[in-house]
Coordinates of C-alpha atoms and ligand atoms in Angstrom, one line a residue:
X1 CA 0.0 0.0 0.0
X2 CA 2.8 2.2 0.9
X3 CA 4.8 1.5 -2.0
X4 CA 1.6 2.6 -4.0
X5 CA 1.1 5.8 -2.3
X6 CA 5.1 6.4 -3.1
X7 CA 4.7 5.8 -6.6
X8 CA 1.6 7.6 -7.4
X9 CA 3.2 10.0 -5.9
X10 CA 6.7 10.3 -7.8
X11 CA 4.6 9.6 -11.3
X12 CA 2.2 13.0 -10.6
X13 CA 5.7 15.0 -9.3
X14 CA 7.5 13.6 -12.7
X15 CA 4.1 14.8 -14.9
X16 CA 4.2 18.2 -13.4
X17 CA 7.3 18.6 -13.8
X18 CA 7.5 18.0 -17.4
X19 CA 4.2 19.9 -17.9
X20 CA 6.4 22.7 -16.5
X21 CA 9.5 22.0 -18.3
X22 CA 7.1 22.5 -21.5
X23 CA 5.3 25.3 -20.6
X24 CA 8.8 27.7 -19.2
X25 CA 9.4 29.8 -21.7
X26 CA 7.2 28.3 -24.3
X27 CA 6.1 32.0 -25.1
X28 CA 8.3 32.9 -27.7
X29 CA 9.2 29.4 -28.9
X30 CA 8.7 28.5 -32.5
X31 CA 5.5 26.8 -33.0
X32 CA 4.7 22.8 -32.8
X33 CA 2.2 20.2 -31.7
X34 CA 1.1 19.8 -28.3
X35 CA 3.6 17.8 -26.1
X36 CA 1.9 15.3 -24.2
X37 CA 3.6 14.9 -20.5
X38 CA 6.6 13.0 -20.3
X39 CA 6.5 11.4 -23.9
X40 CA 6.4 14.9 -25.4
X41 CA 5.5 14.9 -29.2
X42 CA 7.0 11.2 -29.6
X43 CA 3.5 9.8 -31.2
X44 CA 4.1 12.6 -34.0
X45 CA 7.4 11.0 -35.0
X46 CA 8.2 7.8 -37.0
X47 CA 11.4 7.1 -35.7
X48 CA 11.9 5.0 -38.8
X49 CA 11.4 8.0 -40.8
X50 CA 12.3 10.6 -38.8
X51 CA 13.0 13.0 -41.7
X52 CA 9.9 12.4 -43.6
X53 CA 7.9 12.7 -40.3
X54 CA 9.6 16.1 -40.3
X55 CA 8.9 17.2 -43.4
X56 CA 5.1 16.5 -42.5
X57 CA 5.5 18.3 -39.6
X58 CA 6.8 21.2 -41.4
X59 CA 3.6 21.6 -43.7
X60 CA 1.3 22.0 -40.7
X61 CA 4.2 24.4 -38.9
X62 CA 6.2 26.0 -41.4
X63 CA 10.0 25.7 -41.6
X64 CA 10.5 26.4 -38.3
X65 CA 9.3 24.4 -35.3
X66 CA 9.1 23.0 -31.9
X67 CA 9.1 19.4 -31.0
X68 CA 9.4 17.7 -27.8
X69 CA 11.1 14.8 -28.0
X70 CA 10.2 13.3 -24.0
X71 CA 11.5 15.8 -22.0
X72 CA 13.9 17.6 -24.6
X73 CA 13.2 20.4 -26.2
X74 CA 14.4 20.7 -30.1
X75 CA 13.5 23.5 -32.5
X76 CA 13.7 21.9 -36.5
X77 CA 14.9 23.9 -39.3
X78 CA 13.2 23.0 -42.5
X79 CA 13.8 24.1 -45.9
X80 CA 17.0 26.2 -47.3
X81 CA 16.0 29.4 -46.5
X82 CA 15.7 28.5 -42.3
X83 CA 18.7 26.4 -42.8
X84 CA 20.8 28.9 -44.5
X85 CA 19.6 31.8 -42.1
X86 CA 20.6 29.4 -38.6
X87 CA 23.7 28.0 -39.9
X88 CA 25.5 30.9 -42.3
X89 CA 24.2 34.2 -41.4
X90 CA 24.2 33.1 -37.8
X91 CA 26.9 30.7 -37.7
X92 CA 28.4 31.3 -33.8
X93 CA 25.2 31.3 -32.5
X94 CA 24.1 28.5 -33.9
X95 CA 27.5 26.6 -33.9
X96 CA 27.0 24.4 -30.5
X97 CA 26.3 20.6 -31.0
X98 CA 23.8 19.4 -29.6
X99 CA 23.1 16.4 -26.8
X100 CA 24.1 13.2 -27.8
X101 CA 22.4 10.0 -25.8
X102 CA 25.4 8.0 -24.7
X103 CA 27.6 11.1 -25.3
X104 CA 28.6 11.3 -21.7
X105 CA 29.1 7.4 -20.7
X106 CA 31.2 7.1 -23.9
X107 CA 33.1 9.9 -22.3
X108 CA 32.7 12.1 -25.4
X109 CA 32.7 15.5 -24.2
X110 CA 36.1 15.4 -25.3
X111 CA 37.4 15.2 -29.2
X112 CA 36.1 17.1 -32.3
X113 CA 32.7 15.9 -32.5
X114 CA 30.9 15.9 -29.3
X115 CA 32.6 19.0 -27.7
X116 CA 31.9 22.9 -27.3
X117 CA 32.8 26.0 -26.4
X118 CA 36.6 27.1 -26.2
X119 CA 37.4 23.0 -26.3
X120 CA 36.2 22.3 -30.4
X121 CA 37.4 25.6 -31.1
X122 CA 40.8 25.2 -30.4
X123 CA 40.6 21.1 -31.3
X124 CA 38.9 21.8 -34.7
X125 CA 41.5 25.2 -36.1
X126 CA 44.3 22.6 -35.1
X127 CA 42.7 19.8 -36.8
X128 CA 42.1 21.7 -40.3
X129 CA 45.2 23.2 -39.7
X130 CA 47.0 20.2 -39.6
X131 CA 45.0 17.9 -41.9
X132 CA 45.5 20.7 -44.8
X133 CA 50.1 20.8 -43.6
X134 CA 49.7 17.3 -44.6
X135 CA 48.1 18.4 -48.2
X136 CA 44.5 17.7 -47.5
X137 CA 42.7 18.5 -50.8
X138 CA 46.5 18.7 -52.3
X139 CA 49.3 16.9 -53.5
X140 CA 50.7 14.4 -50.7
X141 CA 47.3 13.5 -49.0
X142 CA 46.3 13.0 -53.0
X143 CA 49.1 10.3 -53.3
X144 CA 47.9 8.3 -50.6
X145 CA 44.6 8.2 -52.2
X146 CA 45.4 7.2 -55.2
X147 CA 47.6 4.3 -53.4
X148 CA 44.3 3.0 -52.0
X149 CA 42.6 3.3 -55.1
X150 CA 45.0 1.0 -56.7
X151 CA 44.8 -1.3 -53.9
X152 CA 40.6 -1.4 -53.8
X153 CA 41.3 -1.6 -57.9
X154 CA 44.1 -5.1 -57.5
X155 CA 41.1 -6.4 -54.9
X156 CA 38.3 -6.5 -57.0
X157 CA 40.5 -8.2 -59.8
X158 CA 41.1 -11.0 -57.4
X159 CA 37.4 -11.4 -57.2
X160 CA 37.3 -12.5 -61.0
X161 CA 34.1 -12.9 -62.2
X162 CA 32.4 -14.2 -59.1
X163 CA 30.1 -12.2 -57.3
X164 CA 30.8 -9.8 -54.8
X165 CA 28.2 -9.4 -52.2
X166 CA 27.0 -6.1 -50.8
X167 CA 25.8 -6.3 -47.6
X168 CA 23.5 -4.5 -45.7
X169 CA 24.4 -4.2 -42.5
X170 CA 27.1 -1.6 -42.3
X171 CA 29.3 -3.5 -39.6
X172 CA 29.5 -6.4 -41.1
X173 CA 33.7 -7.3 -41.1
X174 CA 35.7 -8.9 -42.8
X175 CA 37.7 -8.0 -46.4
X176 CA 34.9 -6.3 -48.0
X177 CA 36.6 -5.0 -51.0
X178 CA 34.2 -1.7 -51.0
X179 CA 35.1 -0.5 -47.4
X180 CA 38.7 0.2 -48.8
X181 CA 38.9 2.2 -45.4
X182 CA 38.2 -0.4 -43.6
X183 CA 35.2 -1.6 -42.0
X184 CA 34.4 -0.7 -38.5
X185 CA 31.5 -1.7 -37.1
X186 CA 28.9 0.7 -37.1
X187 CA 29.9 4.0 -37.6
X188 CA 29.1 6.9 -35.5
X189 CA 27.3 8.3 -38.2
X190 CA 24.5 5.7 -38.5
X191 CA 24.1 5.6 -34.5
X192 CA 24.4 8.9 -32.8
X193 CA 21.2 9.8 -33.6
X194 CA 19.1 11.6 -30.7
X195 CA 16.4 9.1 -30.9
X196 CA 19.2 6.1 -30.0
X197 CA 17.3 6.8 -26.6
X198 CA 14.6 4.8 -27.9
X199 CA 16.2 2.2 -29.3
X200 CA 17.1 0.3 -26.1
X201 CA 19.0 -2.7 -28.2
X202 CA 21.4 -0.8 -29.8
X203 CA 23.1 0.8 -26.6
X204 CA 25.4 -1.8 -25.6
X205 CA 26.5 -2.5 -29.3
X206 CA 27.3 1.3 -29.7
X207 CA 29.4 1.4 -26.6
X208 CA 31.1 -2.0 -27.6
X209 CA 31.9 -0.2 -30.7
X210 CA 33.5 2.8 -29.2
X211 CA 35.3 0.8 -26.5
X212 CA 36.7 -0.9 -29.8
X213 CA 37.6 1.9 -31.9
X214 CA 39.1 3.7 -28.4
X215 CA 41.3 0.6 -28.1
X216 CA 42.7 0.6 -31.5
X217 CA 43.5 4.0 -31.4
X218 CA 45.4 4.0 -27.7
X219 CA 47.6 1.5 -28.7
X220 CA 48.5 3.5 -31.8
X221 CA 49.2 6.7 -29.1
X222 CA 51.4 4.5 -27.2
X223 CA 53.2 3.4 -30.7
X224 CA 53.5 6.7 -32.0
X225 CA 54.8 7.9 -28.5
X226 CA 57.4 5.2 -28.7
X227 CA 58.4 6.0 -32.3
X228 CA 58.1 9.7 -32.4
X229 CA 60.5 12.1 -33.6
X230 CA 60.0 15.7 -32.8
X231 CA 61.2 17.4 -35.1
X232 CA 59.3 15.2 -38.0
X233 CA 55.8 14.5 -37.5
X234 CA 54.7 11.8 -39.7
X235 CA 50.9 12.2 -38.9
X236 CA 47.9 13.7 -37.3
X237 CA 48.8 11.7 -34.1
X238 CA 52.7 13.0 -34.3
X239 CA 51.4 16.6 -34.4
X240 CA 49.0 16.8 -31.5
X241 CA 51.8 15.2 -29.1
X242 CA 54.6 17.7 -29.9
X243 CA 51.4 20.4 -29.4
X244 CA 50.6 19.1 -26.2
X245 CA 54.5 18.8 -25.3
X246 CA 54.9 22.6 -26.1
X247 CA 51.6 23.6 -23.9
X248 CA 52.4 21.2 -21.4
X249 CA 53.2 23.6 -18.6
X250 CA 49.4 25.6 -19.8
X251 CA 47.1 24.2 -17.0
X252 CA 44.5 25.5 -19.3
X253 CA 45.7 23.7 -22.5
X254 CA 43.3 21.9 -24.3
X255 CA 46.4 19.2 -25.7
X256 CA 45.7 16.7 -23.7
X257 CA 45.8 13.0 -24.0
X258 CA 42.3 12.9 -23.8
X259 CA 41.5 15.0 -26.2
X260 CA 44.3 13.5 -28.3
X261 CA 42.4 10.3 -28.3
X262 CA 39.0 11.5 -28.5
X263 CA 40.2 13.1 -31.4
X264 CA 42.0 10.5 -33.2
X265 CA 38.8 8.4 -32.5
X266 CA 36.1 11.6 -34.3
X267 CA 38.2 11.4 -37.5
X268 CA 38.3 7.5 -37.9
X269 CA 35.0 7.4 -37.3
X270 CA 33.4 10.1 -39.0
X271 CA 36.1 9.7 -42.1
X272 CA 35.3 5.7 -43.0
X273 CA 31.6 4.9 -43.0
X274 CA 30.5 7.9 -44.5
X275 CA 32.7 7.6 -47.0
X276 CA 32.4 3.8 -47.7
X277 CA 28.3 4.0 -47.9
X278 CA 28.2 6.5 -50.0
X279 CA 30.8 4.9 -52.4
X280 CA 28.6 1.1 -51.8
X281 CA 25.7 3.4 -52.4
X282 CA 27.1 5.3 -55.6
X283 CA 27.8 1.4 -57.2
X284 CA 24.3 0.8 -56.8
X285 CA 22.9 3.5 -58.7
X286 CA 25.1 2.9 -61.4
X287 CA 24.3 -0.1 -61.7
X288 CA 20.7 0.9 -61.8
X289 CA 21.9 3.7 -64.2
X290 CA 23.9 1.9 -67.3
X291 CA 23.3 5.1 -69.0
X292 CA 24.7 7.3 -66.9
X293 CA 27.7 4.7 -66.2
X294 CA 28.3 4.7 -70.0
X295 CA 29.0 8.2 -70.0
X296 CA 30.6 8.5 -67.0
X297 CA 33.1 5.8 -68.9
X298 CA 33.1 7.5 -71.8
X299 CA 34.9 10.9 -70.1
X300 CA 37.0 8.7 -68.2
X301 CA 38.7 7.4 -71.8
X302 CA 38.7 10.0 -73.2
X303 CA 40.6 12.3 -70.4
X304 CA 42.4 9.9 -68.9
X305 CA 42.8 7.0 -70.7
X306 CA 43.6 3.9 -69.7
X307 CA 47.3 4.2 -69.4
X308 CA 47.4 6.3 -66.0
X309 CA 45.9 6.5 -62.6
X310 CA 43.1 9.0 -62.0
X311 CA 44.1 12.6 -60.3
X312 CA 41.9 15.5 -58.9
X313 CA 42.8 17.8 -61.8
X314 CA 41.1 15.6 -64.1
X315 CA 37.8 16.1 -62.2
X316 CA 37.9 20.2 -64.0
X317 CA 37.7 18.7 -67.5
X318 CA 34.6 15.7 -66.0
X319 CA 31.5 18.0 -65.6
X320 CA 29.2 14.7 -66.1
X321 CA 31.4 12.7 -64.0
X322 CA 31.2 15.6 -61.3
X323 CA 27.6 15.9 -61.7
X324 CA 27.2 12.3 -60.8
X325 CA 29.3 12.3 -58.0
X326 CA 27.3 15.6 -56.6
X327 CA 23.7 13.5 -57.8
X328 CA 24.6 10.7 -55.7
X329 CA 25.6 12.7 -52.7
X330 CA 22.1 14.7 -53.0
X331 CA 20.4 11.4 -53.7
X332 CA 21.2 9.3 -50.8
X333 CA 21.2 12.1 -48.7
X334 CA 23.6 10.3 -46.0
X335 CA 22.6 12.2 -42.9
X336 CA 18.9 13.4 -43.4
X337 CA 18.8 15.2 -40.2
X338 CA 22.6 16.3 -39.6
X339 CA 23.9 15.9 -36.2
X340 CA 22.6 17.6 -33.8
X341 CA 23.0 21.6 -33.3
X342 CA 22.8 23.3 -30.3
X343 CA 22.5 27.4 -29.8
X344 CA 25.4 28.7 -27.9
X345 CA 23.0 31.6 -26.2
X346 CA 19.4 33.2 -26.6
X347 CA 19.0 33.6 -29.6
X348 CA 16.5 35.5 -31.6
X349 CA 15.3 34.1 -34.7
X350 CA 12.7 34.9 -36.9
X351 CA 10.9 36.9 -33.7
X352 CA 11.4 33.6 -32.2
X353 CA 13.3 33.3 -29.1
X354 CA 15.6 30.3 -29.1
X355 CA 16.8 29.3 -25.3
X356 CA 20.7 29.2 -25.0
X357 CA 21.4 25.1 -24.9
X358 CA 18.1 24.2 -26.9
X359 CA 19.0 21.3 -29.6
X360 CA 18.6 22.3 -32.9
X361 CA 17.8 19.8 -35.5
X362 CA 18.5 20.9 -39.1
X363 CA 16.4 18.8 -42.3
X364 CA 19.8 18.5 -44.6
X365 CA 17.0 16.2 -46.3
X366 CA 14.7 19.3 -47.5
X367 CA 17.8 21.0 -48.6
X368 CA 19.2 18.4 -50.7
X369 CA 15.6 17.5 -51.9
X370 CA 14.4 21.0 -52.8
X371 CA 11.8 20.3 -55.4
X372 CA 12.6 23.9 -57.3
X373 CA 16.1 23.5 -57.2
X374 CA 16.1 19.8 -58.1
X375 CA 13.4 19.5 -60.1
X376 CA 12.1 15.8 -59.7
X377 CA 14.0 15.4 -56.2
X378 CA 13.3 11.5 -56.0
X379 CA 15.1 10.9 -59.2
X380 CA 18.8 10.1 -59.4
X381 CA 19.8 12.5 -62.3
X382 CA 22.7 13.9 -63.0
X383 CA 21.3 16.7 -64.9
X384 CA 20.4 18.5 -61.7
X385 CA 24.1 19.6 -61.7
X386 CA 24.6 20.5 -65.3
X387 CA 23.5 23.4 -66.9
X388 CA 22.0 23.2 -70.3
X389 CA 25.6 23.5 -72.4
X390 CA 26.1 20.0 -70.4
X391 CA 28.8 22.1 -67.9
X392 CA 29.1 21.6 -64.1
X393 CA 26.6 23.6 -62.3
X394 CA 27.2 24.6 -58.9
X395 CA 24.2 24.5 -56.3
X396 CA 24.4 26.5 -52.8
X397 CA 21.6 23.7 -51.7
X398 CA 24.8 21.1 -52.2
X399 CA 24.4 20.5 -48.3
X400 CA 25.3 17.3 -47.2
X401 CA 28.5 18.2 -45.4
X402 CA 26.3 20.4 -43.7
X403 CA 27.2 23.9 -43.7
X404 CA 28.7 27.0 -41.7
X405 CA 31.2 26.8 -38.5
X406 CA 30.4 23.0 -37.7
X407 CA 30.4 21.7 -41.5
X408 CA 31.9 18.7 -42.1
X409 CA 36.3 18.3 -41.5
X410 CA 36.9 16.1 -43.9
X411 CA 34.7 17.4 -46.9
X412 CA 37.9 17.8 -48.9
X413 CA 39.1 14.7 -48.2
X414 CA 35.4 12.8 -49.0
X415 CA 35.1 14.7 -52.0
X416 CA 38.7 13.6 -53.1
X417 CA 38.0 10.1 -52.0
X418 CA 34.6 9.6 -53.7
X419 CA 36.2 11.3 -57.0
X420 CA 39.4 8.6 -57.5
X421 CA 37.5 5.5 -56.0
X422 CA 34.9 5.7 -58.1
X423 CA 37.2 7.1 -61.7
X424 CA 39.0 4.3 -60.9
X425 CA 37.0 1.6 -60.4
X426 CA 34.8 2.5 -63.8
X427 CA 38.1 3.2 -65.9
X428 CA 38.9 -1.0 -64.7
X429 CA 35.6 -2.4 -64.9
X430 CA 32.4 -2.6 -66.2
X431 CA 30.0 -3.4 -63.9
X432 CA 27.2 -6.1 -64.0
X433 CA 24.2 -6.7 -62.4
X434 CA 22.8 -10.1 -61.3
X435 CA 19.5 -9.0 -62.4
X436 CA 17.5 -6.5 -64.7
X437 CA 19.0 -3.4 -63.1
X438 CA 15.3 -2.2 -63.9
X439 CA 14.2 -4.8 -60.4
X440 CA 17.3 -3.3 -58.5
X441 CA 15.7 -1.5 -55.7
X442 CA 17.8 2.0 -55.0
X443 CA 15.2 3.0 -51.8
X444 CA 17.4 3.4 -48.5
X445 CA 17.9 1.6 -45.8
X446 CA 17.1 4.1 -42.9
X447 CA 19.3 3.1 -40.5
X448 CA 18.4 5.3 -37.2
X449 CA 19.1 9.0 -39.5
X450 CA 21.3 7.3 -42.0
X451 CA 20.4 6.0 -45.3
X452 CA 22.8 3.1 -46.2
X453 CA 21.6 1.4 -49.4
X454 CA 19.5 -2.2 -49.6
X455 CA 21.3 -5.2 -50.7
X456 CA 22.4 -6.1 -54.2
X457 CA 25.0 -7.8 -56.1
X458 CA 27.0 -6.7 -58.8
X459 CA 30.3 -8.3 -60.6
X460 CA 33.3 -6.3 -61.9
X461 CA 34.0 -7.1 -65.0
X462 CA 37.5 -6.0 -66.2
X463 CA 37.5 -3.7 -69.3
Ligands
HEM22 C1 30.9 11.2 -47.8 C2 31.6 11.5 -46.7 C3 31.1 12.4 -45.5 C4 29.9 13.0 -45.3 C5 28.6 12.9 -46.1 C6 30.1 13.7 -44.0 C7 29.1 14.5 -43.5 C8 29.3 15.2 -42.3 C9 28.2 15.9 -41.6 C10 26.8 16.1 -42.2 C11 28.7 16.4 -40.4 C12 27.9 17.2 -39.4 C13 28.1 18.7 -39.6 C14 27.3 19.5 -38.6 O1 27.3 19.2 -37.4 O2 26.7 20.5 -39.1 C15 30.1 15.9 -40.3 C16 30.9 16.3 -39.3 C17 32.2 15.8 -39.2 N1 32.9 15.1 -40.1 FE1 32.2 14.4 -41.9 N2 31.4 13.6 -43.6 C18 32.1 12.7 -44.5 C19 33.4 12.3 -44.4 C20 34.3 12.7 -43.4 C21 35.7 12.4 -43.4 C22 36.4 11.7 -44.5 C23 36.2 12.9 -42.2 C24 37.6 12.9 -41.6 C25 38.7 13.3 -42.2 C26 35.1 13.6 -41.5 C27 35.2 14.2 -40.3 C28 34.2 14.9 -39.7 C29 34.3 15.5 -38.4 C30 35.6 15.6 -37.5 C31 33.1 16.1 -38.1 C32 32.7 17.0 -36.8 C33 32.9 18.4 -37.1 C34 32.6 19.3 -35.9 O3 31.7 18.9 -35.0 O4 33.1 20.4 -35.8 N3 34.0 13.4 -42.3 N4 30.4 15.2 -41.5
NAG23 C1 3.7 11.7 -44.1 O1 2.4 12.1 -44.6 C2 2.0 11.2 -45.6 C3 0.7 11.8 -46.3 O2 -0.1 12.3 -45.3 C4 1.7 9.8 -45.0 O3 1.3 8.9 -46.0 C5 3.0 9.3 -44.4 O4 2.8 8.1 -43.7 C6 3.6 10.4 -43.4 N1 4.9 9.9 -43.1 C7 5.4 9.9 -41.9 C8 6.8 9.3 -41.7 O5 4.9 10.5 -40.9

């Protein structure tokens, strides 16, 4: 009986409260559906489809709008204009990431990612800053690409003609010949999401992962420390322990091992199943797209040839090839709902009042699938970055490394990446589907916010 009185109790207390978490300051807020206690707006959202359940959202609310998602507050941006507005013109204000579930007992406040404030600004100018000394989107950087293009290139010939599988299931491991980057199991990118709350199964796999990724990467701190010469820094790794050397009597110094690792751990992560997906996911549609393959081919001949590797000043004289590469990007739309934002004070927006610390969730999705700048947005086609002389055509709705102060490190990297895997795969092979590629099935996977493509099969076939 006790017991009863306590709980009936502590459930009213825990309903009030939420009813007033809601209600403070909801004045000024954006506007949304009712919150119902405790659950908030959760019965609005298909967390399956949590970008599409936005968009709907954002027909009743307009592009900018309140949703409670149990006891957290989140204010969506929908649409270019909103998106453009929060993250450009207001870029500082609206440069704070947003809460992660898990966040804290992965011990992520630290890193690139997951951090704020003074922390990520320092971290991310010294990680640019270092990623572009060692020639990221130039020369040496461009080498080691290459080198893993001919590598991924030398694998696929040992499949012969048999059949390589795609998989699903992003963590599957193993020598997948597409994950040139390697495989790790489950990327950040597919399971950060805010919603991971809710999907109770998926906790201890994420943390396994992490603990995995963390253990990988300390033993190559300990290596490097071991190894290291100061005055010649071989890598990222190399460059953050002489900084941390020359700061070390700065109580205040960011350079510290944890960051160091936390750090190292961001860029694998967020560098290798982006990257891979998109590439698994670009194979699909060409093999869904022999016509658009054929020409892609057809440039490659005849500006490379067949008697040299691919290199990023080719990619100037390839405006279809370009295109495609863009069109897939837009297509798949990797991360439909970004990672979370967070404002960094009040700020006013729109004669809205956004609290200091609310998340903000930004719809990359209704960017990328603008149906007056992409014309036909659910079709894979090229022609939405070529102008009518058949040149490249540049789009300011090209968002899916997000945009402003917290856009995407490695964009340069990606783009480079995506450009010499996939030239050099098509200038080596033709590729072959196991069925008519009209029954392939392009529709993503949504994976928690990511889309990673179905399965299929497909055989190189050398040219
Ligand atoms: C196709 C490949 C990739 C895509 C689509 C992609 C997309 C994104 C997106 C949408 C964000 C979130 C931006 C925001 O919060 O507004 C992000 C952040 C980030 N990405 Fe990428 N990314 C890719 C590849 C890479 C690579 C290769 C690296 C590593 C070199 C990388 C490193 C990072 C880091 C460190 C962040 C966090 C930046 C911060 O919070 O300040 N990404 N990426
Ligand atoms: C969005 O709205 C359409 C049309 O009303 C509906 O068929 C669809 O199920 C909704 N999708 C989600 C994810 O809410």
């Amino acid at each position: 009986m006790d017991s009863l009185v306590v709980l009936v109790l502590c459930l009213s207390c825990l309903l009030l409260l939420s009813l007033w978490r809601q209600r403070s300051g909801r004045g000024k807020l954006p506007p949304g559906p009712t919150p119902l206690p405790v659950i908030g707006n959760i019965l609005q959202i298909d967390i399956k489809d949590v970008s599409k359940s936005l968009t709907n959202l954002s027909k009743v609310y307009g592009p900018v709008f309140t949703l409670y998602f149990g006891l957290e507050r989140m204010v969506v941006l929908h649409g270019y204009e909103a998106v453009k507005e929060a993250l450009i013109d207001l870029g500082e204000e609206f440069s704070g990431r947003g809460h992660f579930p898990l966040a804290d007992r992965a011990n992520r406040g630290f890193g690139i990612i997951f951090s704020n404030g003074k922390r990520w600004k320092e971290i991310r100018r010294f990680s640019l800053m270092t990623l572009r000394n060692f020639g990221m989107g130039k020369r040496s950087i461009e080498d080691r690409v290459q080198e893993e293009a001919r590598c991924l290139v030398e694998e696929l010939r040992k499949t012969k003609d048999h059949v390589t599988r795609e998989y699903l299931a992003s963590g599957h491991s193993g020598n997948d010949p597409i994950t040139p980057l390697g495989s790790m199991n489950q990327m950040i990118c597919n399971n950060f999401p805010p919603f991971l709350d809710y999907f109770p199964g998926a906790h201890n796999k994420l943390l396994k992962n992490i603990a995995f990724v963390k253990s990988y990467i300390l033993e190559k701190v300990k290596e490097h420390q071991e190894s290291m010469d100061m005055n010649n820094p071989r890598d990222f790794i190399d460059c953050f322990l002489i900084k941390m050397e020359k700061e070390k009597h700065n109580q205040q110094s960011e350079f510290t091992i944890e960051n160091l690792e936390n750090t190292a751990v961001d860029l694998f992560t967020a560098g290798t199943e982006t990257t891979s997906t998109t590439l698994r996911y670009a194979l699909l549609l060409l093999l869904k797209h022999p016509e658009v393959t054929a020409k892609v081919q057809e440039e490659i001949e005849r500006v490379i040839g067949r008697n040299r590797s691919p290199c990023m000043q080719d990619r100037s004289h390839m405006p279809y090839t370009d295109a495609v590469v863009h069109e897939v990007q837009r297509y798949i739309d990797l991360l439909p709902t970004n990672l979370p934002h967070a404002v960094t004070c009040d700020v006013k927006f729109r004669n809205y009042l956004i609290p200091k610390g609310t998340t903000i969730l930004i719809s990359l999705s209704s960017v990328l699938h603008d149906n007056k700048e992409f014309p036909n947005p659910e079709m894979f086609d090229p022609r939405h970055f070529l102008d009518e002389g058949g040149n490249f055509k540049k789009s300011n709705y090209f968002m899916p490394f997000s945009a402003g102060k917290r856009i995407c490190v490695g964009e340069g990297l990606a783009r480079m990446e995506l450009f010499l895997f996939l030239t050099s795969i098509l200038q080596n092979f033709n590729l072959k589907s196991l069925v008519d590629p009209k029954d392939l099935d392009t529709t993503p996977v949504l994976n928690g916010l990511a889309s990673v493509p179905p399965f299929y099969q497909l055989c190189f076939i050398p040219v």
